[in-house]
Coordinates of C-alpha atoms and ligand atoms in Angstrom, one line a residue:
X1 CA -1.8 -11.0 6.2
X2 CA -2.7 -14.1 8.1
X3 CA 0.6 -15.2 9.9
X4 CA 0.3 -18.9 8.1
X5 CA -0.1 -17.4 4.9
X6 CA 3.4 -15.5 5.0
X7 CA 5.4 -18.5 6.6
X8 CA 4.0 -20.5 4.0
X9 CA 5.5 -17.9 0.9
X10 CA 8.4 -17.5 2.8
X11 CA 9.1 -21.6 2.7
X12 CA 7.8 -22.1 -0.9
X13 CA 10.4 -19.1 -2.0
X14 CA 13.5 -20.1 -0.4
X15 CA 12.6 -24.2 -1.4
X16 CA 11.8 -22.9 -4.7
X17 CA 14.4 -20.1 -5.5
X18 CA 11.6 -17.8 -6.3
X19 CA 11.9 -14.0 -5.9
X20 CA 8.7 -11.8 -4.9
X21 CA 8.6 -8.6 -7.2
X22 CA 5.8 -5.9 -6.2
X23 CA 4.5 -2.9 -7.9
X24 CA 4.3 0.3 -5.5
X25 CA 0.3 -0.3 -6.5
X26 CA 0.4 -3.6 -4.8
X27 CA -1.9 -3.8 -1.0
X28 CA 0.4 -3.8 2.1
X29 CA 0.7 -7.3 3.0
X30 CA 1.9 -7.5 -0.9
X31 CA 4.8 -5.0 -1.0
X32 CA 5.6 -6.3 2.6
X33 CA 6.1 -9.7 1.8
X34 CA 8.2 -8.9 -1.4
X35 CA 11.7 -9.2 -1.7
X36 CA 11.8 -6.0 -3.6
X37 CA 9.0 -3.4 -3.9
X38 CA 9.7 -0.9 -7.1
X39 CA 8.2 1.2 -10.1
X40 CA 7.9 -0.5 -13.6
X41 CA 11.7 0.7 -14.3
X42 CA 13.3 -0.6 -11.0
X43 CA 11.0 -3.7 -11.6
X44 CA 12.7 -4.5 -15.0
X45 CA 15.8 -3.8 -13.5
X46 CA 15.6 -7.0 -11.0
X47 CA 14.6 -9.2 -13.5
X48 CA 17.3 -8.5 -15.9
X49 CA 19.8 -9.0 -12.8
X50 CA 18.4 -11.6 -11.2
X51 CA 19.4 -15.8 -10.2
X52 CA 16.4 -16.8 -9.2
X53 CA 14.8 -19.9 -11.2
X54 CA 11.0 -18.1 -10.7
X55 CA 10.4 -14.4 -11.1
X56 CA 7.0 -13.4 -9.0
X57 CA 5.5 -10.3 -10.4
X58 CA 2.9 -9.2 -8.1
X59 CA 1.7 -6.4 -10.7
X60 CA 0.1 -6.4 -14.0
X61 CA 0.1 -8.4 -17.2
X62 CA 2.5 -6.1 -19.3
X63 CA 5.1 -6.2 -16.2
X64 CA 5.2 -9.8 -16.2
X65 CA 5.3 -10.1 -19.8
X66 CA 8.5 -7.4 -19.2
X67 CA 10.3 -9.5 -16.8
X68 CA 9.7 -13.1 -19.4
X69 CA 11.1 -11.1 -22.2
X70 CA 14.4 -10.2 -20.5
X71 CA 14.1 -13.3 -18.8
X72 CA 13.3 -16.2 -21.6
X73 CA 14.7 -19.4 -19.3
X74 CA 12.7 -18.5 -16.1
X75 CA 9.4 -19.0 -15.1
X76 CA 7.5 -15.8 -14.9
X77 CA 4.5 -16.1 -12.9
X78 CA 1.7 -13.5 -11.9
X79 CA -0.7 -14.1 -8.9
X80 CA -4.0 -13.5 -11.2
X81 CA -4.0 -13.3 -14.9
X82 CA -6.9 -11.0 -15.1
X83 CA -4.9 -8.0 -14.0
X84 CA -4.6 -6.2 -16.8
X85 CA -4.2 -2.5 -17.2
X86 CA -6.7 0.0 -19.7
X87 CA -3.7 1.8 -20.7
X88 CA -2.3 -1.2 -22.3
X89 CA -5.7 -1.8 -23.5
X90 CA -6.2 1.3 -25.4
X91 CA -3.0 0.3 -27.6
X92 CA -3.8 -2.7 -30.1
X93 CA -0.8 -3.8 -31.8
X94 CA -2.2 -4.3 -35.2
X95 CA -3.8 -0.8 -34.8
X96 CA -0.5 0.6 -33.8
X97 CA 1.2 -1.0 -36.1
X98 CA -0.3 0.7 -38.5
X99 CA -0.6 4.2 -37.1
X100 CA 3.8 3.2 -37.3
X101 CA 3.6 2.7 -41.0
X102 CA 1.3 5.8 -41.2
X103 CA 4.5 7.7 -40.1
X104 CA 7.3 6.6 -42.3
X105 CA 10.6 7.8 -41.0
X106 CA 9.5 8.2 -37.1
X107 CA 11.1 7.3 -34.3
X108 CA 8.8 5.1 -31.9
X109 CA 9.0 5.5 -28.3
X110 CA 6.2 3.4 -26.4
X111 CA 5.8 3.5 -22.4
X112 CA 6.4 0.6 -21.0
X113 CA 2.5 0.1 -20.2
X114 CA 2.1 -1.6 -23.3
X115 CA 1.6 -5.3 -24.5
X116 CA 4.9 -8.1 -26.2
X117 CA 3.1 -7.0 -29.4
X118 CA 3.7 -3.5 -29.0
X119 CA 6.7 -3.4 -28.1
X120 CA 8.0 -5.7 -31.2
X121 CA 7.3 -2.5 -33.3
X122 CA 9.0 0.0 -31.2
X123 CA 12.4 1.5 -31.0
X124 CA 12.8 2.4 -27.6
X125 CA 10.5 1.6 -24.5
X126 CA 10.7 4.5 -21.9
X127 CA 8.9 4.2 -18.4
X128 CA 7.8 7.6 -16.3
X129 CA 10.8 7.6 -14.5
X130 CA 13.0 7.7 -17.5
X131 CA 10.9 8.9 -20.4
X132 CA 12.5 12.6 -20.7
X133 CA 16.0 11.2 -20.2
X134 CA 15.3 9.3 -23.3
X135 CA 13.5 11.8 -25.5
X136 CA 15.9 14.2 -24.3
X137 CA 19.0 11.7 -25.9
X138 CA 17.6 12.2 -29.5
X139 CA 18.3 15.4 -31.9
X140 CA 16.1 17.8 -31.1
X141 CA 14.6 17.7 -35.2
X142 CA 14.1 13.8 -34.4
X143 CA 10.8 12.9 -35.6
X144 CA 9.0 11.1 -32.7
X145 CA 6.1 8.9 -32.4
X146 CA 5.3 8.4 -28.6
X147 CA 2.6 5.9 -27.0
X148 CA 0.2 4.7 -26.0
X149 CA -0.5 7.8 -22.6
X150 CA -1.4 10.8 -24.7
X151 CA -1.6 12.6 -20.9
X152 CA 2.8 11.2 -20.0
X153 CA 2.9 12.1 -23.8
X154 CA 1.9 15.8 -23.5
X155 CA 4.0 16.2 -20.5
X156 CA 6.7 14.9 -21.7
X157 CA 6.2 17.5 -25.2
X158 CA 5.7 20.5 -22.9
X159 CA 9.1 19.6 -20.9
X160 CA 11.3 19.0 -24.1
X161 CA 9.8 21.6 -26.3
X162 CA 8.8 18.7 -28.8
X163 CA 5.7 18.2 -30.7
X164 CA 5.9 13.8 -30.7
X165 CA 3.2 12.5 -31.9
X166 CA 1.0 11.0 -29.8
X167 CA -1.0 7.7 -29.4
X168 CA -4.7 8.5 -28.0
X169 CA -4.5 6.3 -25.0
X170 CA -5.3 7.1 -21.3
X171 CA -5.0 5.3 -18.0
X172 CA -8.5 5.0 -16.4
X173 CA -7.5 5.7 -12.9
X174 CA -4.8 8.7 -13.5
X175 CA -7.7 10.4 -15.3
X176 CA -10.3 10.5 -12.8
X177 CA -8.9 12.7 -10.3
X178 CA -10.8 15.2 -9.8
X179 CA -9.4 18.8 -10.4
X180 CA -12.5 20.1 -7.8
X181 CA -11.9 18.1 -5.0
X182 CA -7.9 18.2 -5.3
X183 CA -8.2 22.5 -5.2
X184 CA -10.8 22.0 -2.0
X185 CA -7.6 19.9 -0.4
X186 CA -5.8 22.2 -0.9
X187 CA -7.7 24.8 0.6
X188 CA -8.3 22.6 3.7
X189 CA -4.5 21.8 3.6
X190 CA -2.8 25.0 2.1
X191 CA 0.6 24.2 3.5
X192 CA 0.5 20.9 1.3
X193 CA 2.2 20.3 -1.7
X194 CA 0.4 18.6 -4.7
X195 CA 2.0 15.7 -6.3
X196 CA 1.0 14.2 -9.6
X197 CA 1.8 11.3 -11.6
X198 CA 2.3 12.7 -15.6
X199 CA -0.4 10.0 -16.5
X200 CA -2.9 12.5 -15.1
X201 CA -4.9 15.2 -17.0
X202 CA -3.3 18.6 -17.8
X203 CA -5.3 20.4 -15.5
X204 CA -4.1 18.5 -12.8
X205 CA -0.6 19.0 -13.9
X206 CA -0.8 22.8 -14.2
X207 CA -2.1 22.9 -9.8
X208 CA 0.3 20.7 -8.9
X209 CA 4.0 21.4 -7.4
X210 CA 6.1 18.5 -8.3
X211 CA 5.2 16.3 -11.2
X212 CA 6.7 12.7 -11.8
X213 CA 7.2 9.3 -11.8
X214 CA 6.0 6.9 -8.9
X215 CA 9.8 6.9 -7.8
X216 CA 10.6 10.1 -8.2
X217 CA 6.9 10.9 -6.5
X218 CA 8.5 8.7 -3.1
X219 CA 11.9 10.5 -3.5
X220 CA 10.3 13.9 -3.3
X221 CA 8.6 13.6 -0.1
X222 CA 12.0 12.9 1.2
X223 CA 13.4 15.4 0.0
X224 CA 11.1 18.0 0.5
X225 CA 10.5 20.6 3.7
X226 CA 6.8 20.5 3.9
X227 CA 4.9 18.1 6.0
X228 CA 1.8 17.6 3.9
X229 CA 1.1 15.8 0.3
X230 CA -1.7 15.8 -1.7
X231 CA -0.7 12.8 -3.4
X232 CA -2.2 12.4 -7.0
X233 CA -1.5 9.1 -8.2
X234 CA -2.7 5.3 -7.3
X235 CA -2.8 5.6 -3.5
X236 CA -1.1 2.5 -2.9
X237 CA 2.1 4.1 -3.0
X238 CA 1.4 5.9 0.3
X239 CA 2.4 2.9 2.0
X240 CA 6.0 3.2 0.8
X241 CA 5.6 7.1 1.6
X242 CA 4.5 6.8 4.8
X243 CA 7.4 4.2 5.4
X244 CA 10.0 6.3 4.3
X245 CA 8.6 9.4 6.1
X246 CA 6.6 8.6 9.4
X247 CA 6.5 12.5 10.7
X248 CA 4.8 13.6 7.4
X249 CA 1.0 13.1 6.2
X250 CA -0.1 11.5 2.9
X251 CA -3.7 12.7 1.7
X252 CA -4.9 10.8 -0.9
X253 CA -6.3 12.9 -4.2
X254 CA -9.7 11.8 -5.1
X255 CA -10.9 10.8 -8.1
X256 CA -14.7 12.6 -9.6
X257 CA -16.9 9.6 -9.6
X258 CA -16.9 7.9 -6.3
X259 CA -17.5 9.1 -2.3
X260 CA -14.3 7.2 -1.7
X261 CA -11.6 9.1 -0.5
X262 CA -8.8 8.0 -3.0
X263 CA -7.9 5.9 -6.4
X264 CA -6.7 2.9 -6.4
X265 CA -6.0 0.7 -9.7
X266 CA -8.7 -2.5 -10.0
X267 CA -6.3 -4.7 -12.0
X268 CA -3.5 -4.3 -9.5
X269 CA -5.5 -4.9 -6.2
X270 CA -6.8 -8.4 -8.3
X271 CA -3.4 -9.7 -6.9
X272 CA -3.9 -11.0 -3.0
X273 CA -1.7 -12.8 -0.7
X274 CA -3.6 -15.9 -0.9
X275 CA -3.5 -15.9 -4.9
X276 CA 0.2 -15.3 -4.1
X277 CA 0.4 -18.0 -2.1
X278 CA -1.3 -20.3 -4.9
X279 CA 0.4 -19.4 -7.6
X280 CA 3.9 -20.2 -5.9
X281 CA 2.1 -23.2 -4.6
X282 CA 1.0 -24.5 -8.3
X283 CA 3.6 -22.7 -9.8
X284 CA 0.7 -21.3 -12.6
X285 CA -0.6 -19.0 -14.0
X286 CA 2.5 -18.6 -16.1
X287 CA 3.3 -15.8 -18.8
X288 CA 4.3 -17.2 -22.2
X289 CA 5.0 -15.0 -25.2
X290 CA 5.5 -16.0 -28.2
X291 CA 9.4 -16.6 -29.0
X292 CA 9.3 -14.6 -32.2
X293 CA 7.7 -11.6 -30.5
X294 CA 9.8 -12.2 -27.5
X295 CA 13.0 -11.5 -30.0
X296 CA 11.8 -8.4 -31.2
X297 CA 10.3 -7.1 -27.7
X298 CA 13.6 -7.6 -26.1
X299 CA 15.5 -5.0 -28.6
X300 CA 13.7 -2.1 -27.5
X301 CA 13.8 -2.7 -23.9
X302 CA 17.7 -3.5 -23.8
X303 CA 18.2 0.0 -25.3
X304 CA 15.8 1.7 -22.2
X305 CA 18.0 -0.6 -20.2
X306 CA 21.3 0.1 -21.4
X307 CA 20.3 4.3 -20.8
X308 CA 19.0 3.8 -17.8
Ligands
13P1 P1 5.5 3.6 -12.9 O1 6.3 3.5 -14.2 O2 5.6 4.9 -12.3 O3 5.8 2.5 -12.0 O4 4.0 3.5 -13.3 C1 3.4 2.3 -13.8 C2 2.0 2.5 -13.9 O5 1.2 1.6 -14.1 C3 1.4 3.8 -13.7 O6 0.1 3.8 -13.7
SF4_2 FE1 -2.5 0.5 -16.0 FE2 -3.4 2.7 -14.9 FE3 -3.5 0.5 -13.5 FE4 -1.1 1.7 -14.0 S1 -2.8 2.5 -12.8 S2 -1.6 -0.5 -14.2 S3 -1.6 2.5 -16.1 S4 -4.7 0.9 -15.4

């Protein structure tokens, strides 16, 4: 990031008592610049606790729609309004809504990767880092409806021994990796371990040694012995990796339809520094939700919250 560019955020935040929030997913220069760099859960987190008059959330749509919801009397703003995510996507709320009312007496768990409108008909909002935790705090005879990631939502079944059922959604980018070219890795790197986000395909899953969230992913390279990762998820959390563990090395999983060597998520690299910049500069684009939405949003993510 140009030198200019970063003085400038720095001025704009402290004369604005703005706070930077970045996604793991975010480039570099982003997560660098940030005040705090976190997964969807830790994100949420700050901007329930924080006393900053703006909220920055270099991420996507849902996560600044998260961060209005707890946070009604702040501004919320996002560095490109476009950067929206095809898990979200694949859940409509009037057609989830009525797959709900299809399943009288369910429980409804949604992931946190879905839209205001979503979440006003669930019960509880779980993210990856927390989603067992929370299935895990129901009777095990609870009936469960879980959405939108049918792949988290498999996972999560085969963990708990519960048959939930599932939403048909899918992220884009946790499904492409390519079982193939993850096994040839390994083969060229057999003393590295294979680490996998739960949005990814079963497949996947079944090759891999750890499985979890993009925290809990960072966590385990600390923790573990071996030198080497085959990291299956959005490669932009290699940066925190690598930052956290400079003797070890980070190989990006590939996805199946590209020559390029890893994944990365379209809608979250739509954020740069320079839209960052602007958008603390203009003070737009802003995230508004609807107030009567809002109310009902907020119920399910205060209990996440409050189990967290
Ligand atoms: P985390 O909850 O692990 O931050 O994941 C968010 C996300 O968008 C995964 O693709
Ligand atoms: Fe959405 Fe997938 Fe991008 Fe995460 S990686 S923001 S789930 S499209």
């Amino acid at each position: 990031m140009e030198n200019n560019l970063k003085k400038e955020i720095d001025r704009l935040r402290k004369e604005k008592n703005a706070i930077i929030l970045a996604h793991y997913y975010q480039t570099a220069d982003i997560q660098d610049m940030a005040d705090f760099t976190g997964d969807s859960l830790a994100l949420a987190q700050w901007a329930a606790k924080t006393d900053a008059d703006i909220i920055v959330l270099c991420g996507v749509h849902f996560m600044g729609e998260t961060a209005k919801i707890l946070c009604p009397d702040k501004k919320v703003l996002v560095p490109d309004m476009n950067a929206g995510c095809s898990l979200a996507d694949s859940c409509r709320a009037s057609e989830f809504g009525e797959f709900v009312s299809r399943h009288p007496g369910h429980t409804v768990i949604s992931y946190v990767n879905t839209t205001a409108a979503v979440k006003a008909v669930t019960d509880i909002v779980v993210t990856s880092t927390n989603a067992k935790q929370i299935v895990d705090s129901f009777p095990a005879d609870e009936k469960i409806i879980f959405g939108p990631d049918r792949n988290l939502g498999n996972y999560i079944n085969s963990v708990t021994g519960r048959s939930m059922i599932l939403w048909d959604g899918a992220c884009h980018v946790h499904e492409k990796f390519s079982l193939e070219k993850i096994l040839e890795l390994k083969a060229r790197y057999p003393e590295a371990e294979i680490i996998t986000h739960p949005e990814c395909k079963r497949p996947v899953i079944e090759v891999s040694d750890f499985v979890g969230s993009t925290a809990a992913l960072i966590k385990y390279t600390v923790q573990s012995d071996k030198k080497q990762f085959i990291v299956a998820t959005e490669s932009g959390v290699i940066h925190e990796m690598r930052k956290k563990n400079p003797d070890k090395e980070f190989i990006p999983a590939p996805p199946n339809d590209s020559t390029c060597a890893c994944n990365e998520c379209e809608f979250m690299r739509m954020n740069t520094a320079e839209k960052l910049y602007n958008c603390l500069k203009n003070e737009t684009p802003e995230i508004l939700i609807d107030e009567e939405i809002r109310k009902k949003a907020i119920l399910p993510i205060k209990r996440m919250l409050e189990l967290s």
